[in-house]
mmCIF file of C-alpha atoms in Angstrom:
data_model
loop_
_atom_site.group_PDB
_atom_site.id
_atom_site.type_symbol
_atom_site.label_atom_id
_atom_site.label_comp_id
_atom_site.label_asym_id
_atom_site.label_seq_id
_atom_site.Cartn_x
_atom_site.Cartn_y
_atom_site.Cartn_z
ATOM 1 C CA UNK A 1 85.340 -21.789 -81.502
ATOM 2 C CA UNK A 2 82.067 -20.588 -81.903
ATOM 3 C CA UNK A 3 82.357 -16.524 -81.957
ATOM 4 C CA UNK A 4 78.625 -15.371 -82.048
ATOM 5 C CA UNK A 5 77.820 -12.076 -84.150
ATOM 6 C CA UNK A 6 75.414 -10.084 -82.528
ATOM 7 C CA UNK A 7 72.431 -8.982 -84.303
ATOM 8 C CA UNK A 8 71.452 -4.765 -84.014
ATOM 9 C CA UNK A 9 68.889 -5.881 -81.940
ATOM 10 C CA UNK A 10 70.930 -7.934 -79.724
ATOM 11 C CA UNK A 11 73.592 -4.810 -79.798
ATOM 12 C CA UNK A 12 71.054 -2.637 -78.559
ATOM 13 C CA UNK A 13 70.035 -4.851 -75.701
ATOM 14 C CA UNK A 14 73.775 -5.016 -75.043
ATOM 15 C CA UNK A 15 73.686 -0.971 -75.359
ATOM 16 C CA UNK A 16 71.316 -1.102 -72.317
ATOM 17 C CA UNK A 17 72.793 -3.561 -69.945
ATOM 18 C CA UNK A 18 76.355 -1.747 -70.632
ATOM 19 C CA UNK A 19 75.383 1.786 -69.978
ATOM 20 C CA UNK A 20 73.245 0.289 -66.651
ATOM 21 C CA UNK A 21 76.621 -1.320 -65.263
ATOM 22 C CA UNK A 22 78.752 2.211 -66.286
ATOM 23 C CA UNK A 23 75.702 4.257 -64.083
ATOM 24 C CA UNK A 24 76.885 1.995 -61.366
ATOM 25 C CA UNK A 25 80.313 2.456 -60.903
ATOM 26 C CA UNK A 26 79.268 6.141 -61.233
ATOM 27 C CA UNK A 27 76.746 6.040 -58.712
ATOM 28 C CA UNK A 28 79.232 4.199 -56.329
ATOM 29 C CA UNK A 29 82.317 7.120 -56.705
ATOM 30 C CA UNK A 30 81.063 9.234 -54.314
ATOM 31 C CA UNK A 31 80.903 6.509 -51.468
ATOM 32 C CA UNK A 32 84.605 5.557 -52.131
ATOM 33 C CA UNK A 33 86.059 7.298 -49.300
ATOM 34 C CA UNK A 34 88.465 6.458 -45.720
ATOM 35 C CA UNK A 35 85.850 4.826 -43.227
ATOM 36 C CA UNK A 36 83.899 3.047 -45.785
ATOM 37 C CA UNK A 37 83.738 -0.685 -45.750
ATOM 38 C CA UNK A 38 83.870 -2.879 -48.591
ATOM 39 C CA UNK A 39 80.278 -4.325 -47.346
ATOM 40 C CA UNK A 40 78.618 -1.051 -47.271
ATOM 41 C CA UNK A 41 79.994 -0.572 -51.042
ATOM 42 C CA UNK A 42 78.471 -3.813 -51.900
ATOM 43 C CA UNK A 43 75.038 -2.914 -50.571
ATOM 44 C CA UNK A 44 74.683 0.361 -52.522
ATOM 45 C CA UNK A 45 75.581 -1.706 -55.649
ATOM 46 C CA UNK A 46 72.852 -4.026 -54.637
ATOM 47 C CA UNK A 47 70.499 -1.715 -54.197
ATOM 48 C CA UNK A 48 71.197 0.420 -57.067
ATOM 49 C CA UNK A 49 71.257 -2.555 -59.544
ATOM 50 C CA UNK A 50 67.605 -4.064 -58.369
ATOM 51 C CA UNK A 51 65.700 -1.557 -56.915
ATOM 52 C CA UNK A 52 66.435 1.521 -59.208
ATOM 53 C CA UNK A 53 67.779 -0.093 -62.716
ATOM 54 C CA UNK A 54 65.034 -2.753 -61.920
ATOM 55 C CA UNK A 55 68.022 -5.425 -63.157
ATOM 56 C CA UNK A 56 70.224 -8.283 -61.803
ATOM 57 C CA UNK A 57 73.274 -8.535 -60.615
ATOM 58 C CA UNK A 58 75.143 -11.052 -63.225
ATOM 59 C CA UNK A 59 77.979 -11.908 -59.862
ATOM 60 C CA UNK A 60 75.754 -12.552 -56.710
ATOM 61 C CA UNK A 61 75.714 -16.096 -56.921
ATOM 62 C CA UNK A 62 77.658 -17.002 -59.916
ATOM 63 C CA UNK A 63 79.453 -19.940 -59.627
ATOM 64 C CA UNK A 64 78.415 -19.573 -55.455
ATOM 65 C CA UNK A 65 80.058 -15.986 -55.788
ATOM 66 C CA UNK A 66 78.281 -14.305 -52.425
ATOM 67 C CA UNK A 67 78.396 -10.524 -52.927
ATOM 68 C CA UNK A 68 76.476 -8.630 -55.722
ATOM 69 C CA UNK A 69 79.800 -6.766 -57.176
ATOM 70 C CA UNK A 70 83.622 -7.853 -56.806
ATOM 71 C CA UNK A 71 85.897 -4.871 -54.834
ATOM 72 C CA UNK A 72 89.190 -6.127 -55.224
ATOM 73 C CA UNK A 73 91.900 -3.674 -52.899
ATOM 74 C CA UNK A 74 95.385 -3.256 -52.956
ATOM 75 C CA UNK A 75 96.651 -5.922 -53.405
ATOM 76 C CA UNK A 76 93.846 -8.229 -54.820
ATOM 77 C CA UNK A 77 93.686 -8.729 -58.647
ATOM 78 C CA UNK A 78 90.806 -10.188 -58.712
ATOM 79 C CA UNK A 79 87.174 -11.405 -57.247
ATOM 80 C CA UNK A 80 87.840 -9.646 -53.764
ATOM 81 C CA UNK A 81 84.667 -10.493 -51.556
ATOM 82 C CA UNK A 82 83.424 -7.529 -49.796
ATOM 83 C CA UNK A 83 82.749 -7.293 -46.558
ATOM 84 C CA UNK A 84 82.038 -5.181 -43.481
ATOM 85 C CA UNK A 85 85.512 -5.926 -42.184
ATOM 86 C CA UNK A 86 87.232 -4.259 -44.979
ATOM 87 C CA UNK A 87 87.949 -0.417 -43.938
ATOM 88 C CA UNK A 88 89.384 1.137 -46.704
ATOM 89 C CA UNK A 89 91.757 3.859 -45.641
ATOM 90 C CA UNK A 90 93.760 6.629 -47.410
ATOM 91 C CA UNK A 91 95.866 5.425 -50.412
ATOM 92 C CA UNK A 92 94.210 2.406 -51.495
ATOM 93 C CA UNK A 93 93.839 1.422 -54.578
ATOM 94 C CA UNK A 94 90.266 -0.204 -55.005
ATOM 95 C CA UNK A 95 89.090 -1.982 -58.177
ATOM 96 C CA UNK A 96 85.099 -2.226 -58.219
ATOM 97 C CA UNK A 97 84.181 -4.717 -61.192
ATOM 98 C CA UNK A 98 80.245 -4.433 -61.878
ATOM 99 C CA UNK A 99 78.185 -7.179 -64.369
ATOM 100 C CA UNK A 100 74.677 -6.303 -64.771
ATOM 101 C CA UNK A 101 71.723 -8.301 -66.229
ATOM 102 C CA UNK A 102 68.797 -6.414 -67.794
ATOM 103 C CA UNK A 103 66.681 -7.910 -70.606
ATOM 104 C CA UNK A 104 68.659 -11.260 -70.376
ATOM 105 C CA UNK A 105 71.898 -9.389 -71.579
ATOM 106 C CA UNK A 106 75.002 -8.763 -69.997
ATOM 107 C CA UNK A 107 76.923 -5.276 -69.434
ATOM 108 C CA UNK A 108 80.537 -6.040 -67.568
ATOM 109 C CA UNK A 109 82.849 -3.444 -66.640
ATOM 110 C CA UNK A 110 85.085 -2.045 -63.786
ATOM 111 C CA UNK A 111 87.456 0.419 -62.848
ATOM 112 C CA UNK A 112 89.580 1.727 -60.398
ATOM 113 C CA UNK A 113 89.235 4.278 -57.691
ATOM 114 C CA UNK A 114 91.661 6.027 -54.919
ATOM 115 C CA UNK A 115 90.891 6.678 -51.951
ATOM 116 C CA UNK A 116 91.702 9.804 -50.497
ATOM 117 C CA UNK A 117 95.501 11.274 -51.067
ATOM 118 C CA UNK A 118 96.936 8.706 -53.470
ATOM 119 C CA UNK A 119 100.952 6.803 -53.231
ATOM 120 C CA UNK A 120 102.792 8.000 -55.709
ATOM 121 C CA UNK A 121 103.000 4.022 -57.023
ATOM 122 C CA UNK A 122 99.567 3.450 -56.906
ATOM 123 C CA UNK A 123 98.026 6.811 -58.749
ATOM 124 C CA UNK A 124 101.245 5.819 -62.094
ATOM 125 C CA UNK A 125 99.607 1.758 -61.565
ATOM 126 C CA UNK A 126 96.147 3.359 -61.843
ATOM 127 C CA UNK A 127 96.855 5.483 -64.476
ATOM 128 C CA UNK A 128 99.226 2.901 -66.862
ATOM 129 C CA UNK A 129 96.724 0.430 -66.698
ATOM 130 C CA UNK A 130 93.794 2.508 -68.324
ATOM 131 C CA UNK A 131 95.899 3.474 -70.667
ATOM 132 C CA UNK A 132 97.147 0.226 -71.153
ATOM 133 C CA UNK A 133 93.123 -0.432 -72.228
ATOM 134 C CA UNK A 134 92.784 2.155 -74.080
ATOM 135 C CA UNK A 135 95.505 1.294 -76.089
ATOM 136 C CA UNK A 136 94.305 -1.883 -76.928
ATOM 137 C CA UNK A 137 90.174 -0.392 -77.566
ATOM 138 C CA UNK A 138 91.764 1.905 -80.231
ATOM 139 C CA UNK A 139 93.775 -1.356 -82.318
ATOM 140 C CA UNK A 140 89.996 -2.683 -82.885
ATOM 141 C CA UNK A 141 88.570 -3.163 -86.114
ATOM 142 C CA UNK A 142 87.358 -5.898 -88.184
ATOM 143 C CA UNK A 143 90.578 -8.119 -90.076
ATOM 144 C CA UNK A 144 92.885 -7.749 -87.270
ATOM 145 C CA UNK A 145 93.999 -10.554 -85.125
ATOM 146 C CA UNK A 146 92.628 -10.882 -81.400
ATOM 147 C CA UNK A 147 96.190 -11.485 -80.756
ATOM 148 C CA UNK A 148 97.366 -7.965 -81.260
ATOM 149 C CA UNK A 149 95.158 -6.405 -78.423
ATOM 150 C CA UNK A 150 97.266 -8.231 -76.064
ATOM 151 C CA UNK A 151 100.462 -7.260 -77.629
ATOM 152 C CA UNK A 152 99.755 -4.011 -77.399
ATOM 153 C CA UNK A 153 99.213 -4.321 -74.017
ATOM 154 C CA UNK A 154 101.823 -6.224 -72.951
ATOM 155 C CA UNK A 155 104.439 -4.105 -74.826
ATOM 156 C CA UNK A 156 103.105 -0.985 -73.240
ATOM 157 C CA UNK A 157 102.526 -2.418 -69.441
ATOM 158 C CA UNK A 158 106.282 -3.643 -69.505
ATOM 159 C CA UNK A 159 108.026 -1.084 -71.107
ATOM 160 C CA UNK A 160 106.365 0.679 -67.713
ATOM 161 C CA UNK A 161 107.989 -2.051 -65.601
ATOM 162 C CA UNK A 162 104.979 -3.425 -64.721
ATOM 163 C CA UNK A 163 103.451 -6.670 -65.464
ATOM 164 C CA UNK A 164 100.507 -8.137 -67.266
ATOM 165 C CA UNK A 165 98.744 -11.331 -65.145
ATOM 166 C CA UNK A 166 98.584 -14.100 -67.295
ATOM 167 C CA UNK A 167 95.642 -16.314 -65.733
ATOM 168 C CA UNK A 168 92.552 -14.300 -66.375
ATOM 169 C CA UNK A 169 91.840 -12.598 -69.438
ATOM 170 C CA UNK A 170 88.710 -10.796 -71.017
ATOM 171 C CA UNK A 171 85.774 -13.096 -72.958
ATOM 172 C CA UNK A 172 83.079 -12.291 -75.190
ATOM 173 C CA UNK A 173 79.365 -11.352 -73.577
ATOM 174 C CA UNK A 174 75.775 -11.250 -74.616
ATOM 175 C CA UNK A 175 73.202 -13.666 -73.085
ATOM 176 C CA UNK A 176 76.225 -15.552 -71.964
ATOM 177 C CA UNK A 177 78.408 -13.578 -68.655
ATOM 178 C CA UNK A 178 81.776 -15.693 -69.790
ATOM 179 C CA UNK A 179 81.149 -16.205 -73.851
ATOM 180 C CA UNK A 180 83.623 -17.464 -77.188
ATOM 181 C CA UNK A 181 86.548 -15.440 -77.495
ATOM 182 C CA UNK A 182 89.141 -15.633 -75.088
ATOM 183 C CA UNK A 183 90.740 -11.876 -74.869
ATOM 184 C CA UNK A 184 94.173 -12.298 -73.499
ATOM 185 C CA UNK A 185 96.176 -8.895 -72.335
ATOM 186 C CA UNK A 186 99.403 -10.676 -73.606
ATOM 187 C CA UNK A 187 101.071 -11.926 -76.620
ATOM 188 C CA UNK A 188 99.715 -15.466 -76.612
ATOM 189 C CA UNK A 189 97.960 -17.331 -79.291
ATOM 190 C CA UNK A 190 94.907 -16.850 -80.103
ATOM 191 C CA UNK A 191 93.618 -19.372 -82.097
ATOM 192 C CA UNK A 192 93.454 -17.589 -85.439
ATOM 193 C CA UNK A 193 90.419 -15.201 -84.248
ATOM 194 C CA UNK A 194 90.132 -12.559 -86.648
ATOM 195 C CA UNK A 195 87.606 -9.556 -85.181
ATOM 196 C CA UNK A 196 84.413 -8.597 -86.832
ATOM 197 C CA UNK A 197 81.669 -6.580 -86.666
ATOM 198 C CA UNK A 198 79.407 -8.074 -84.452
ATOM 199 C CA UNK A 199 81.826 -9.004 -81.979
ATOM 200 C CA UNK A 200 81.064 -8.091 -78.346
ATOM 201 C CA UNK A 201 83.755 -8.774 -75.795
ATOM 202 C CA UNK A 202 85.230 -7.579 -72.847
ATOM 203 C CA UNK A 203 89.112 -6.268 -72.462
ATOM 204 C CA UNK A 204 90.237 -6.244 -68.834
ATOM 205 C CA UNK A 205 93.701 -6.365 -68.148
ATOM 206 C CA UNK A 206 94.991 -6.581 -64.556
ATOM 207 C CA UNK A 207 98.464 -5.334 -64.315
ATOM 208 C CA UNK A 208 100.469 -5.808 -61.252
ATOM 209 C CA UNK A 209 103.185 -3.268 -60.339
ATOM 210 C CA UNK A 210 105.791 -5.991 -58.973
ATOM 211 C CA UNK A 211 105.876 -9.632 -60.308
ATOM 212 C CA UNK A 212 102.676 -10.945 -62.773
ATOM 213 C CA UNK A 213 102.262 -14.394 -60.890
ATOM 214 C CA UNK A 214 99.210 -14.611 -58.389
ATOM 215 C CA UNK A 215 97.940 -16.859 -55.973
ATOM 216 C CA UNK A 216 94.390 -17.907 -54.650
ATOM 217 C CA UNK A 217 92.874 -17.593 -51.343
ATOM 218 C CA UNK A 218 91.227 -20.717 -49.299
ATOM 219 C CA UNK A 219 87.826 -18.604 -49.751
ATOM 220 C CA UNK A 220 88.295 -20.029 -53.264
ATOM 221 C CA UNK A 221 87.349 -16.518 -54.886
ATOM 222 C CA UNK A 222 90.331 -13.197 -53.964
ATOM 223 C CA UNK A 223 92.771 -13.570 -55.947
ATOM 224 C CA UNK A 224 95.937 -11.855 -54.500
ATOM 225 C CA UNK A 225 99.790 -10.982 -56.178
ATOM 226 C CA UNK A 226 102.203 -13.405 -55.422
ATOM 227 C CA UNK A 227 104.391 -11.012 -54.088
ATOM 228 C CA UNK A 228 102.350 -8.671 -52.611
ATOM 229 C CA UNK A 229 102.714 -5.937 -54.695
ATOM 230 C CA UNK A 230 99.803 -3.769 -55.823
ATOM 231 C CA UNK A 231 97.394 -4.507 -59.049
ATOM 232 C CA UNK A 232 94.980 -2.661 -60.952
ATOM 233 C CA UNK A 233 92.310 -3.416 -63.419
ATOM 234 C CA UNK A 234 89.837 -1.465 -66.049
ATOM 235 C CA UNK A 235 87.226 -3.033 -67.832
ATOM 236 C CA UNK A 236 84.945 -2.111 -70.918
ATOM 237 C CA UNK A 237 82.428 -4.553 -72.550
ATOM 238 C CA UNK A 238 82.451 -3.461 -76.637
ATOM 239 C CA UNK A 239 81.253 -4.025 -80.405
ATOM 240 C CA UNK A 240 83.174 -4.174 -83.064
ATOM 241 C CA UNK A 241 81.673 -1.621 -85.690
ATOM 242 C CA UNK A 242 82.093 -1.655 -89.329
ATOM 243 C CA UNK A 243 85.409 0.753 -88.799
ATOM 244 C CA UNK A 244 86.556 0.804 -85.477
ATOM 245 C CA UNK A 245 84.389 0.023 -81.990
ATOM 246 C CA UNK A 246 81.932 0.895 -79.980
ATOM 247 C CA UNK A 247 82.511 1.260 -75.856
ATOM 248 C CA UNK A 248 79.268 0.072 -74.632
ATOM 249 C CA UNK A 249 80.077 0.602 -70.715
ATOM 250 C CA UNK A 250 81.555 4.150 -70.887
ATOM 251 C CA UNK A 251 81.485 6.418 -67.998
ATOM 252 C CA UNK A 252 81.119 10.415 -67.753
ATOM 253 C CA UNK A 253 84.552 9.954 -66.643
ATOM 254 C CA UNK A 254 86.238 8.105 -68.883
ATOM 255 C CA UNK A 255 88.924 10.323 -71.668
ATOM 256 C CA UNK A 256 87.943 8.197 -74.331
ATOM 257 C CA UNK A 257 85.435 8.359 -77.018
ATOM 258 C CA UNK A 258 82.032 6.149 -77.350
ATOM 259 C CA UNK A 259 83.514 5.323 -80.648
ATOM 260 C CA UNK A 260 86.653 5.004 -82.089
ATOM 261 C CA UNK A 261 86.726 4.966 -85.521
ATOM 262 C CA UNK A 262 90.108 3.352 -86.918
ATOM 263 C CA UNK A 263 90.713 3.422 -90.706
ATOM 264 C CA UNK A 264 94.349 2.617 -90.760
#
């Protein structure tokens, strides 16, 4: 398994791309309201990326994906295709997944939005999913096994009576959208990967309110929970530092520091 260790110059380029990806989520937040379509949200994101940021949407055209961002609503786990037919309503939970390319390097991030008045279950699922991501990020430091991240996520999520999706995972990132290693969000074989300073990858747990099993729709992209329960996801791109990690896609609304030092 060839995992690239990024140079300081490469990490600086990834900081720029990560900041731009985070900025898209900050920009779109006021627009995620009852009555808006996911198609309109996609157009706003595309315009911001291409015109204001002078950057590229990595999703648009990736293996044929037709839109600039993925927007997944309620029981959609991931890869939701924005549409003018999908109108958001009170209580919906919505994941917006953004990947920006700037100067050849990728920044990849996603977060949940709650539309209008939240439901108790939707709000709790989003909170637990975000907390599971933070729990994993606080563990990151050189010398630990990669599987420790997935083990911690699974333990926390299942203690809340939710489940972790198995089929999708985080990934290395840099000039490539998806590089080695695969970052599983449950306890499984990691091929012996030990974290090193300079590794860059995403952590992006997908958490279901019901069973962890999923199904892919006929469009070949949209993934839903098999039991139609709600699903949530949060994602950050990080770089492993000498004693912790730096979150390259930190947003203003995050409640976690950009640099997490782990001296334990």
